[in-house]
Tab-separated table of C-alpha atoms in Angstrom:
chain	number	residue	atom	x	y	z
A	1	UNK	CA	68.862	68.452	88.953
A	2	UNK	CA	69.516	70.884	86.125
A	3	UNK	CA	70.409	70.109	82.513
A	4	UNK	CA	72.615	72.671	80.798
A	5	UNK	CA	72.831	72.790	77.024
A	6	UNK	CA	75.633	74.866	75.612
A	7	UNK	CA	77.000	75.284	72.129
A	8	UNK	CA	80.526	76.486	71.529
A	9	UNK	CA	82.996	76.633	68.693
A	10	UNK	CA	86.427	75.861	70.126
A	11	UNK	CA	88.893	77.351	67.700
A	12	UNK	CA	92.425	78.232	68.733
A	13	UNK	CA	94.092	80.738	66.431
A	14	UNK	CA	97.834	81.378	66.411
A	15	UNK	CA	99.088	84.770	67.476
A	16	UNK	CA	102.188	86.490	66.215
A	17	UNK	CA	102.939	88.863	69.079
A	18	UNK	CA	105.957	86.932	70.371
A	19	UNK	CA	108.622	84.535	69.186
A	20	UNK	CA	107.357	81.554	71.155
A	21	UNK	CA	103.927	81.711	69.506
A	22	UNK	CA	105.018	82.357	65.904
A	23	UNK	CA	106.167	78.774	65.628
A	24	UNK	CA	102.579	77.634	66.168
A	25	UNK	CA	101.043	79.690	63.355
A	26	UNK	CA	98.326	77.202	62.530
A	27	UNK	CA	94.704	76.780	63.547
A	28	UNK	CA	93.391	74.098	65.929
A	29	UNK	CA	89.890	73.007	66.633
A	30	UNK	CA	89.575	71.518	70.105
A	31	UNK	CA	86.623	69.670	71.621
A	32	UNK	CA	86.028	68.323	75.109
A	33	UNK	CA	83.955	65.164	75.473
A	34	UNK	CA	83.590	61.675	76.810
A	35	UNK	CA	84.149	59.254	73.885
A	36	UNK	CA	81.386	56.869	72.904
A	37	UNK	CA	82.361	54.132	70.376
A	38	UNK	CA	79.983	53.107	67.582
A	39	UNK	CA	80.301	50.483	64.882
A	40	UNK	CA	81.287	51.814	61.447
A	41	UNK	CA	79.145	51.496	58.272
A	42	UNK	CA	79.993	48.833	55.711
A	43	UNK	CA	82.797	49.495	53.220
A	44	UNK	CA	81.918	51.101	49.905
A	45	UNK	CA	79.002	53.146	51.210
A	46	UNK	CA	78.596	56.514	49.550
A	47	UNK	CA	80.264	59.333	51.575
A	48	UNK	CA	77.103	61.329	52.121
A	49	UNK	CA	75.128	58.193	52.927
A	50	UNK	CA	77.865	57.212	55.382
A	51	UNK	CA	77.592	60.499	57.211
A	52	UNK	CA	73.793	60.329	57.250
A	53	UNK	CA	73.911	56.796	58.616
A	54	UNK	CA	76.287	57.841	61.381
A	55	UNK	CA	74.120	60.807	62.271
A	56	UNK	CA	71.028	58.624	62.550
A	57	UNK	CA	72.822	56.142	64.793
A	58	UNK	CA	74.292	58.874	66.918
A	59	UNK	CA	71.049	60.809	67.281
A	60	UNK	CA	69.257	57.621	68.245
A	61	UNK	CA	71.898	57.021	70.901
A	62	UNK	CA	71.610	60.589	72.160
A	63	UNK	CA	67.837	60.294	72.384
A	64	UNK	CA	68.196	57.157	74.462
A	65	UNK	CA	70.752	58.793	76.735
A	66	UNK	CA	68.576	61.879	77.148
A	67	UNK	CA	65.645	59.733	78.203
A	68	UNK	CA	67.885	58.062	80.779
A	69	UNK	CA	68.900	61.479	82.067
A	70	UNK	CA	65.323	62.642	82.392
A	71	UNK	CA	64.432	59.461	84.266
A	72	UNK	CA	67.297	60.013	86.688
A	73	UNK	CA	69.295	56.969	85.502
A	74	UNK	CA	72.442	58.964	84.762
A	75	UNK	CA	74.091	60.970	87.549
A	76	UNK	CA	76.577	62.810	85.349
A	77	UNK	CA	76.952	62.971	81.600
A	78	UNK	CA	78.928	65.014	79.136
A	79	UNK	CA	77.628	64.102	75.690
A	80	UNK	CA	78.862	65.481	72.418
A	81	UNK	CA	78.078	64.888	68.791
A	82	UNK	CA	80.748	63.160	66.639
A	83	UNK	CA	83.671	65.381	65.737
A	84	UNK	CA	83.886	66.168	62.044
A	85	UNK	CA	86.556	68.856	61.890
A	86	UNK	CA	85.911	70.019	58.356
A	87	UNK	CA	82.132	69.796	58.142
A	88	UNK	CA	80.826	70.105	61.710
A	89	UNK	CA	82.778	72.649	63.810
A	90	UNK	CA	79.905	73.087	66.288
A	91	UNK	CA	80.248	71.229	69.601
A	92	UNK	CA	77.235	70.707	71.851
A	93	UNK	CA	77.848	69.964	75.555
A	94	UNK	CA	75.442	68.658	78.117
A	95	UNK	CA	76.306	69.140	81.777
A	96	UNK	CA	74.459	67.675	84.700
A	97	UNK	CA	75.690	69.413	87.843
A	98	UNK	CA	73.107	68.436	90.395
A	99	UNK	CA	75.514	68.932	93.298
A	100	UNK	CA	76.092	72.636	92.634
A	101	UNK	CA	73.496	73.469	89.968
A	102	UNK	CA	76.196	75.384	88.092
A	103	UNK	CA	77.127	75.212	84.428
A	104	UNK	CA	80.750	74.884	83.392
A	105	UNK	CA	81.954	75.674	79.887
A	106	UNK	CA	85.598	75.859	78.923
A	107	UNK	CA	87.572	76.550	75.794
A	108	UNK	CA	91.243	76.338	74.826
A	109	UNK	CA	92.788	79.201	72.901
A	110	UNK	CA	96.254	79.532	71.466
A	111	UNK	CA	97.591	81.563	74.376
A	112	UNK	CA	95.058	81.156	77.180
A	113	UNK	CA	92.350	79.019	78.731
A	114	UNK	CA	88.810	80.388	78.994
A	115	UNK	CA	86.447	79.153	81.697
A	116	UNK	CA	82.806	80.038	82.299
A	117	UNK	CA	81.573	78.984	85.702
A	118	UNK	CA	79.582	80.418	88.618
A	119	UNK	CA	78.388	83.362	86.501
A	120	UNK	CA	81.997	84.372	85.890
A	121	UNK	CA	83.970	84.400	82.647
A	122	UNK	CA	87.635	83.805	83.461
A	123	UNK	CA	90.763	83.758	81.324
A	124	UNK	CA	93.976	82.106	82.466
A	125	UNK	CA	97.403	82.333	80.896
A	126	UNK	CA	98.897	78.852	80.463
A	127	UNK	CA	102.087	79.863	82.272
A	128	UNK	CA	99.910	80.998	85.191
A	129	UNK	CA	98.130	77.640	85.247
A	130	UNK	CA	101.435	75.762	85.304
A	131	UNK	CA	103.014	78.121	87.840
A	132	UNK	CA	100.147	77.767	90.336
A	133	UNK	CA	100.076	73.978	90.327
A	134	UNK	CA	99.417	72.675	93.845
A	135	UNK	CA	100.853	69.188	93.374
A	136	UNK	CA	103.345	67.878	95.946
A	137	UNK	CA	106.294	68.471	93.626
A	138	UNK	CA	105.291	72.076	92.890
A	139	UNK	CA	103.893	73.333	96.194
A	140	UNK	CA	104.717	72.627	99.824
A	141	UNK	CA	101.348	72.366	101.560
A	142	UNK	CA	103.004	72.337	105.002
A	143	UNK	CA	104.808	75.649	104.576
A	144	UNK	CA	102.307	77.040	102.031
A	145	UNK	CA	105.180	77.979	99.738
A	146	UNK	CA	105.869	77.398	96.065
A	147	UNK	CA	108.456	74.716	95.265
A	148	UNK	CA	108.290	75.087	91.502
A	149	UNK	CA	110.964	77.282	89.922
A	150	UNK	CA	108.819	79.696	87.926
A	151	UNK	CA	111.766	80.621	85.701
A	152	UNK	CA	111.918	76.991	84.527
A	153	UNK	CA	108.421	77.080	83.017
A	154	UNK	CA	108.378	77.355	79.221
A	155	UNK	CA	106.802	80.727	78.388
A	156	UNK	CA	105.174	79.106	75.359
A	157	UNK	CA	103.719	76.191	77.307
A	158	UNK	CA	100.340	74.721	76.398
A	159	UNK	CA	98.512	71.773	77.934
A	160	UNK	CA	98.667	68.543	75.988
A	161	UNK	CA	95.236	67.558	77.261
A	162	UNK	CA	92.466	69.015	79.413
A	163	UNK	CA	89.600	67.148	81.016
A	164	UNK	CA	86.840	67.893	83.484
A	165	UNK	CA	85.837	65.452	86.207
A	166	UNK	CA	82.828	66.688	88.158
A	167	UNK	CA	84.193	69.977	89.573
A	168	UNK	CA	87.903	69.414	88.961
A	169	UNK	CA	89.886	70.401	85.875
A	170	UNK	CA	92.932	68.329	84.954
A	171	UNK	CA	95.708	69.784	82.787
A	172	UNK	CA	98.290	67.419	81.325
A	173	UNK	CA	101.450	69.263	80.300
A	174	UNK	CA	103.933	68.307	77.531
A	175	UNK	CA	106.289	66.630	80.033
A	176	UNK	CA	103.446	64.484	81.380
A	177	UNK	CA	102.977	66.431	84.619
A	178	UNK	CA	99.319	66.749	85.657
A	179	UNK	CA	97.895	69.838	87.375
A	180	UNK	CA	94.461	69.722	88.960
A	181	UNK	CA	92.292	72.689	89.875
A	182	UNK	CA	89.002	72.799	91.728
A	183	UNK	CA	86.606	75.076	89.864
A	184	UNK	CA	85.774	77.087	92.979
A	185	UNK	CA	89.490	77.648	93.612
A	186	UNK	CA	89.857	79.074	90.113
A	187	UNK	CA	86.886	81.395	90.621
A	188	UNK	CA	88.281	82.605	93.941
A	189	UNK	CA	91.795	83.183	92.614
A	190	UNK	CA	91.110	84.433	89.100
A	191	UNK	CA	91.576	88.076	88.200
A	192	UNK	CA	87.914	88.250	87.244
A	193	UNK	CA	86.897	86.783	90.600
A	194	UNK	CA	89.122	89.152	92.549
A	195	UNK	CA	87.702	92.137	90.653
A	196	UNK	CA	84.353	91.430	92.282
A	197	UNK	CA	85.732	90.798	95.758
A	198	UNK	CA	86.235	93.335	98.528
A	199	UNK	CA	89.425	92.709	100.481
A	200	UNK	CA	88.176	94.308	103.685
A	201	UNK	CA	84.445	94.858	104.304
A	202	UNK	CA	83.714	98.261	105.806
A	203	UNK	CA	80.777	100.308	107.016
A	204	UNK	CA	81.180	103.910	105.886
A	205	UNK	CA	79.815	106.464	108.295
A	206	UNK	CA	79.105	110.046	109.191
A	207	UNK	CA	78.290	111.188	112.716
A	208	UNK	CA	74.632	110.167	112.557
A	209	UNK	CA	75.331	106.729	111.096
A	210	UNK	CA	77.980	105.953	113.694
A	211	UNK	CA	75.891	107.134	116.633
A	212	UNK	CA	72.841	105.173	115.479
A	213	UNK	CA	74.974	102.047	115.131
A	214	UNK	CA	75.652	102.165	118.885
A	215	UNK	CA	78.952	100.357	118.437
A	216	UNK	CA	79.828	98.843	121.825
A	217	UNK	CA	83.149	99.392	123.559
A	218	UNK	CA	85.107	96.430	124.928
A	219	UNK	CA	86.107	96.090	128.564
A	220	UNK	CA	89.825	96.073	129.371
A	221	UNK	CA	89.794	92.660	131.069
A	222	UNK	CA	87.711	91.071	128.309
A	223	UNK	CA	90.074	92.529	125.713
A	224	UNK	CA	93.144	91.113	127.446
A	225	UNK	CA	91.838	87.775	128.668
A	226	UNK	CA	89.266	86.448	126.181
A	227	UNK	CA	89.269	85.698	122.476
A	228	UNK	CA	85.661	86.819	122.276
A	229	UNK	CA	86.463	90.266	123.636
A	230	UNK	CA	89.435	90.658	121.319
A	231	UNK	CA	87.463	89.447	118.302
A	232	UNK	CA	84.551	91.791	119.013
A	233	UNK	CA	86.960	94.694	119.306
A	234	UNK	CA	88.719	93.868	116.030
A	235	UNK	CA	85.431	93.324	114.224
A	236	UNK	CA	84.301	96.834	115.190
A	237	UNK	CA	87.683	98.278	114.308
A	238	UNK	CA	87.758	96.687	110.844
A	239	UNK	CA	84.223	97.785	110.025
A	240	UNK	CA	84.344	101.364	111.315
A	241	UNK	CA	88.039	102.245	111.500
A	242	UNK	CA	87.775	103.226	115.174
A	243	UNK	CA	87.204	101.255	118.380
A	244	UNK	CA	87.293	101.906	122.125
A	245	UNK	CA	88.481	99.950	125.150
A	246	UNK	CA	87.061	101.010	128.519
A	247	UNK	CA	88.235	100.724	132.131
A	248	UNK	CA	91.935	100.793	131.320
A	249	UNK	CA	94.131	101.835	134.258
A	250	UNK	CA	95.360	105.347	133.334
A	251	UNK	CA	99.052	104.550	133.052
A	252	UNK	CA	101.464	104.307	130.174
A	253	UNK	CA	102.354	100.733	131.197
A	254	UNK	CA	98.758	99.481	130.962
A	255	UNK	CA	98.274	101.285	127.657
A	256	UNK	CA	101.365	99.540	126.305
A	257	UNK	CA	100.097	96.172	127.538
A	258	UNK	CA	96.802	96.834	125.789
A	259	UNK	CA	98.486	97.673	122.485
A	260	UNK	CA	100.736	94.617	122.566
A	261	UNK	CA	97.676	92.373	122.779
A	262	UNK	CA	97.024	92.844	119.058
A	263	UNK	CA	100.295	93.984	117.510
A	264	UNK	CA	103.943	94.811	117.726
A	265	UNK	CA	104.435	98.456	118.588
A	266	UNK	CA	105.957	100.376	115.704
A	267	UNK	CA	108.935	102.393	116.862
A	268	UNK	CA	109.358	105.676	115.004
A	269	UNK	CA	111.245	108.947	115.393
A	270	UNK	CA	108.825	109.636	118.257
A	271	UNK	CA	110.002	106.547	120.105
A	272	UNK	CA	108.155	103.373	120.960
A	273	UNK	CA	105.517	104.658	123.381
A	274	UNK	CA	105.028	108.391	123.152
A	275	UNK	CA	103.993	110.630	125.972
A	276	UNK	CA	103.276	114.287	125.420
A	277	UNK	CA	101.861	117.443	126.914
A	278	UNK	CA	101.559	120.946	125.507
A	279	UNK	CA	105.178	121.832	126.252
A	280	UNK	CA	106.253	121.932	122.577
A	281	UNK	CA	108.994	119.430	123.353
A	282	UNK	CA	108.841	118.292	119.716
A	283	UNK	CA	108.584	120.345	116.560
A	284	UNK	CA	104.961	119.437	115.930
A	285	UNK	CA	101.683	121.309	116.397
A	286	UNK	CA	100.344	118.327	118.347
A	287	UNK	CA	102.618	119.359	121.230
A	288	UNK	CA	100.697	122.634	121.712
A	289	UNK	CA	97.248	123.664	122.987
A	290	UNK	CA	96.132	124.785	119.546
A	291	UNK	CA	93.239	123.270	117.642
A	292	UNK	CA	94.196	120.691	115.019
A	293	UNK	CA	92.282	120.323	111.778
A	294	UNK	CA	91.426	116.835	110.518
A	295	UNK	CA	94.386	114.910	109.177
A	296	UNK	CA	96.091	111.555	109.020
A	297	UNK	CA	99.434	111.021	110.748
A	298	UNK	CA	102.895	110.285	109.331
A	299	UNK	CA	102.014	111.141	105.745
A	300	UNK	CA	105.736	111.907	105.472
A	301	UNK	CA	106.562	108.191	105.911
A	302	UNK	CA	106.793	106.111	102.753
A	303	UNK	CA	104.371	103.781	104.530
A	304	UNK	CA	102.257	105.811	106.954
A	305	UNK	CA	101.667	104.207	110.332
A	306	UNK	CA	98.645	101.947	110.146
A	307	UNK	CA	97.030	102.246	113.571
A	308	UNK	CA	97.423	104.758	116.365
A	309	UNK	CA	96.465	104.490	120.008
A	310	UNK	CA	95.400	107.428	122.193
A	311	UNK	CA	94.929	107.432	125.969
A	312	UNK	CA	94.288	110.665	127.866
A	313	UNK	CA	95.896	110.119	131.258
A	314	UNK	CA	94.992	113.499	132.751
A	315	UNK	CA	93.298	116.755	131.775
A	316	UNK	CA	92.839	119.613	134.211
A	317	UNK	CA	91.066	122.160	132.050
A	318	UNK	CA	88.460	122.627	129.336
A	319	UNK	CA	88.123	121.786	125.651
A	320	UNK	CA	90.338	119.296	123.893
A	321	UNK	CA	87.638	117.112	122.349
A	322	UNK	CA	88.866	114.733	119.659
A	323	UNK	CA	87.477	115.041	116.141
A	324	UNK	CA	87.017	111.905	114.017
A	325	UNK	CA	86.036	111.847	110.332
A	326	UNK	CA	85.654	108.775	108.130
A	327	UNK	CA	87.879	109.662	105.188
A	328	UNK	CA	86.512	106.779	103.135
A	329	UNK	CA	82.960	108.070	103.556
A	330	UNK	CA	84.055	111.495	102.298
A	331	UNK	CA	85.969	109.927	99.405
A	332	UNK	CA	82.878	107.933	98.453
A	333	UNK	CA	80.920	111.186	98.226
A	334	UNK	CA	83.562	112.564	95.857
A	335	UNK	CA	83.402	109.398	93.764
A	336	UNK	CA	79.632	109.724	93.430
A	337	UNK	CA	79.590	113.464	92.694
A	338	UNK	CA	82.824	113.954	90.736
A	339	UNK	CA	84.367	110.625	89.661
A	340	UNK	CA	86.978	112.321	87.490
A	341	UNK	CA	88.238	114.224	90.548
A	342	UNK	CA	88.363	111.023	92.599
A	343	UNK	CA	90.453	109.470	89.838
A	344	UNK	CA	92.817	112.447	89.758
A	345	UNK	CA	93.348	112.303	93.533
A	346	UNK	CA	94.223	108.619	93.187
A	347	UNK	CA	96.785	109.192	90.438
A	348	UNK	CA	98.757	112.347	91.279
A	349	UNK	CA	101.708	111.714	93.633
A	350	UNK	CA	102.533	114.351	96.240
A	351	UNK	CA	105.381	114.838	98.666
A	352	UNK	CA	104.840	115.239	102.399
A	353	UNK	CA	107.669	116.104	104.735
A	354	UNK	CA	108.531	116.557	108.389
A	355	UNK	CA	111.438	118.842	109.264
A	356	UNK	CA	112.453	119.021	112.919
A	357	UNK	CA	115.238	120.895	114.651
A	358	UNK	CA	114.246	121.145	118.297
A	359	UNK	CA	116.741	120.425	121.048
A	360	UNK	CA	118.445	117.147	120.212
A	361	UNK	CA	115.755	116.073	117.750
A	362	UNK	CA	116.834	116.506	114.155
A	363	UNK	CA	114.781	114.845	111.438
A	364	UNK	CA	113.851	115.339	107.821
A	365	UNK	CA	111.295	112.763	106.697
A	366	UNK	CA	109.787	112.643	103.182
A	367	UNK	CA	106.947	110.429	101.971
A	368	UNK	CA	105.484	110.321	98.481
A	369	UNK	CA	102.077	109.114	97.358
A	370	UNK	CA	98.639	110.175	96.124
A	371	UNK	CA	95.938	111.412	98.465
A	372	UNK	CA	93.735	108.423	97.645
A	373	UNK	CA	95.296	104.994	97.213
A	374	UNK	CA	93.318	102.215	95.524
A	375	UNK	CA	93.938	98.623	94.522
A	376	UNK	CA	94.211	98.640	90.709
A	377	UNK	CA	92.297	95.397	90.093
A	378	UNK	CA	89.077	96.098	92.031
A	379	UNK	CA	89.297	99.883	92.570
A	380	UNK	CA	88.958	99.457	96.330
A	381	UNK	CA	90.196	102.404	98.378
A	382	UNK	CA	92.645	101.266	101.045
A	383	UNK	CA	94.535	104.392	102.183
A	384	UNK	CA	93.941	108.125	102.400
A	385	UNK	CA	96.981	110.356	102.851
A	386	UNK	CA	95.612	113.738	103.892
A	387	UNK	CA	97.545	116.275	105.934
A	388	UNK	CA	97.593	119.914	104.926
A	389	UNK	CA	100.137	120.692	107.655
A	390	UNK	CA	102.793	118.356	106.313
A	391	UNK	CA	102.210	118.566	102.561
A	392	UNK	CA	105.436	119.692	100.907
A	393	UNK	CA	105.926	121.919	97.866
A	394	UNK	CA	103.900	120.577	94.944
A	395	UNK	CA	106.613	119.952	92.377
A	396	UNK	CA	105.599	116.511	91.145
A	397	UNK	CA	102.649	117.695	89.044
A	398	UNK	CA	102.750	119.307	85.556
A	399	UNK	CA	101.380	122.842	85.410
A	400	UNK	CA	98.373	121.831	83.286
A	401	UNK	CA	97.237	119.391	85.995
A	402	UNK	CA	97.956	121.537	89.054
A	403	UNK	CA	94.730	123.559	88.919
A	404	UNK	CA	92.640	120.439	88.339
A	405	UNK	CA	94.308	118.854	91.364
A	406	UNK	CA	93.510	121.886	93.541
A	407	UNK	CA	89.888	121.667	92.410
A	408	UNK	CA	89.713	117.965	93.277
A	409	UNK	CA	91.434	118.569	96.617
A	410	UNK	CA	88.903	121.311	97.405
A	411	UNK	CA	86.033	118.934	96.637
A	412	UNK	CA	87.432	116.315	99.018
A	413	UNK	CA	88.159	118.907	101.706
A	414	UNK	CA	84.592	120.196	101.466
A	415	UNK	CA	83.289	116.684	102.151
A	416	UNK	CA	85.726	116.149	105.012
A	417	UNK	CA	84.651	119.421	106.633
A	418	UNK	CA	80.911	118.936	106.438
A	419	UNK	CA	79.573	119.247	110.018
A	420	UNK	CA	77.426	116.152	109.561
A	421	UNK	CA	80.586	114.121	108.912
A	422	UNK	CA	82.266	115.191	112.167
A	423	UNK	CA	82.133	112.864	115.150
A	424	UNK	CA	83.372	114.493	118.348
A	425	UNK	CA	84.408	112.503	121.398
A	426	UNK	CA	85.923	113.507	124.724
A	427	UNK	CA	88.891	111.360	125.678
A	428	UNK	CA	89.223	110.698	129.380
A	429	UNK	CA	91.380	108.567	131.679
A	430	UNK	CA	90.494	104.890	131.321
A	431	UNK	CA	89.127	105.145	127.773
A	432	UNK	CA	91.571	104.154	125.025
A	433	UNK	CA	90.900	104.997	121.386
A	434	UNK	CA	92.279	102.995	118.445
A	435	UNK	CA	92.235	104.737	115.043
A	436	UNK	CA	92.808	103.300	111.572
A	437	UNK	CA	95.253	105.935	110.366
A	438	UNK	CA	94.849	104.766	106.764
A	439	UNK	CA	91.154	105.625	106.851
A	440	UNK	CA	89.936	107.859	109.696
A	441	UNK	CA	91.150	111.441	110.050
A	442	UNK	CA	91.509	112.915	113.505
A	443	UNK	CA	91.851	116.404	114.945
A	444	UNK	CA	91.079	118.239	118.156
A	445	UNK	CA	89.682	121.451	119.494
A	446	UNK	CA	91.912	123.805	121.452
A	447	UNK	CA	92.097	123.300	125.193
A	448	UNK	CA	93.136	124.929	128.423
A	449	UNK	CA	94.959	123.572	131.416
A	450	UNK	CA	97.337	120.689	131.851
A	451	UNK	CA	96.803	117.677	129.582
A	452	UNK	CA	98.747	114.406	129.402
A	453	UNK	CA	98.371	111.911	126.570
A	454	UNK	CA	100.212	108.707	125.826
A	455	UNK	CA	99.974	106.351	122.921
A	456	UNK	CA	101.805	104.578	120.150
A	457	UNK	CA	101.659	103.440	116.570
A	458	UNK	CA	100.954	99.809	115.724
A	459	UNK	CA	102.205	97.701	112.858
A	460	UNK	CA	99.281	97.337	110.497
A	461	UNK	CA	100.354	93.927	109.242
A	462	UNK	CA	100.288	92.539	112.772
A	463	UNK	CA	96.838	93.920	113.567
A	464	UNK	CA	95.401	92.399	110.392
A	465	UNK	CA	97.246	89.153	111.089
A	466	UNK	CA	95.635	88.941	114.536
A	467	UNK	CA	92.223	89.560	112.965
A	468	UNK	CA	92.665	86.824	110.348
A	469	UNK	CA	93.779	84.315	112.965
A	470	UNK	CA	90.480	84.985	114.736
A	471	UNK	CA	88.553	84.232	111.548
A	472	UNK	CA	87.863	87.798	110.445
A	473	UNK	CA	88.168	89.044	106.873
A	474	UNK	CA	90.993	91.557	106.757
């Protein structure tokens, strides 16, 4: 059991920023308490004596109640001194939260509701609180969809009453509708709560870290036939951005079957399943025997492909190892060493393009976005768009920022090219590699001889959906 004593002045002051609040240009003092009735002093008593008498009675009552609390006779109590608006604006709350051992303090303001709970200070707009009501008339719990017409909510709405019952807040609105919120739900879904939450947990790595982790591959049959095998694979993939499946029959059909286990295949200008050799059948350096520097694919798409699958079906020659670099690890190094450059790379939009005129293939793709893409509320990096081959003319940046951008780009490139950050792997028939194209850069060394590869791109939403259905955070 823990007793929490808190003192708060609950004053709501009108604001004049908008028309709907100017009408309420007066000051409120709001308190939150359980009411305890006491007999009144006899008529004619002097005003000061009256107040003193009431204080003595009330303090005596509080002392008795406190003793009961300390003896364990009261399981929950919210006690407050009498409310004298003009003379005693200070409210004192007692909270007994033995079930969670957490203190809850809340305060109404003119334009928002402030809640302090679970070591988090949260602020909620009243329209937000009304809009997110989960009552049967406002939210369909079967379809998990909102039924309330958000446009029908008064933008100047305020609750008529607020009360706390154990760990549930109740808001009564002017039309009599009651919204209830569990305190933990508010913490989880508040802006302040989300700021502290990582959407997708990751383990950042360089070559040494990844090799020491000894991340296991998953067997083809286990991947296809068991939830455990699929879940283990996805867990590794989400954490490291790469994962392997072993003992796959070296055919395009089996590779396709493997990919469809976790996602729809994303059809692009390269087709659904792609199959290539070094015959330069497409206007891309990948269709040669040349070495490829580290890069992410399809930066020239407005939404780059999320996951790519590689399966080497045959190689009669030497070389051709695949290079893998954790782009998020490199970006983290930039953030630590030059945070202003990290910020610049996350703000400056660039164009990437793919122009192809080979045989019957004619394409001109353009994608726009910064090199580093972060969620604005928690600053979590979720996508790196890095491809020096496909970067178009830089004409989206003012001249006074261009040189700073080149400096920041050089810093990131230096981190990406550090030998200790390079993980080299030899692809071979039967071993299929999945790469998070939003995170891990890939490349290859030059090779000799005849080499066949097949693969595809996967829809990122579907891969993450499969992971969530298996209970993983994604």
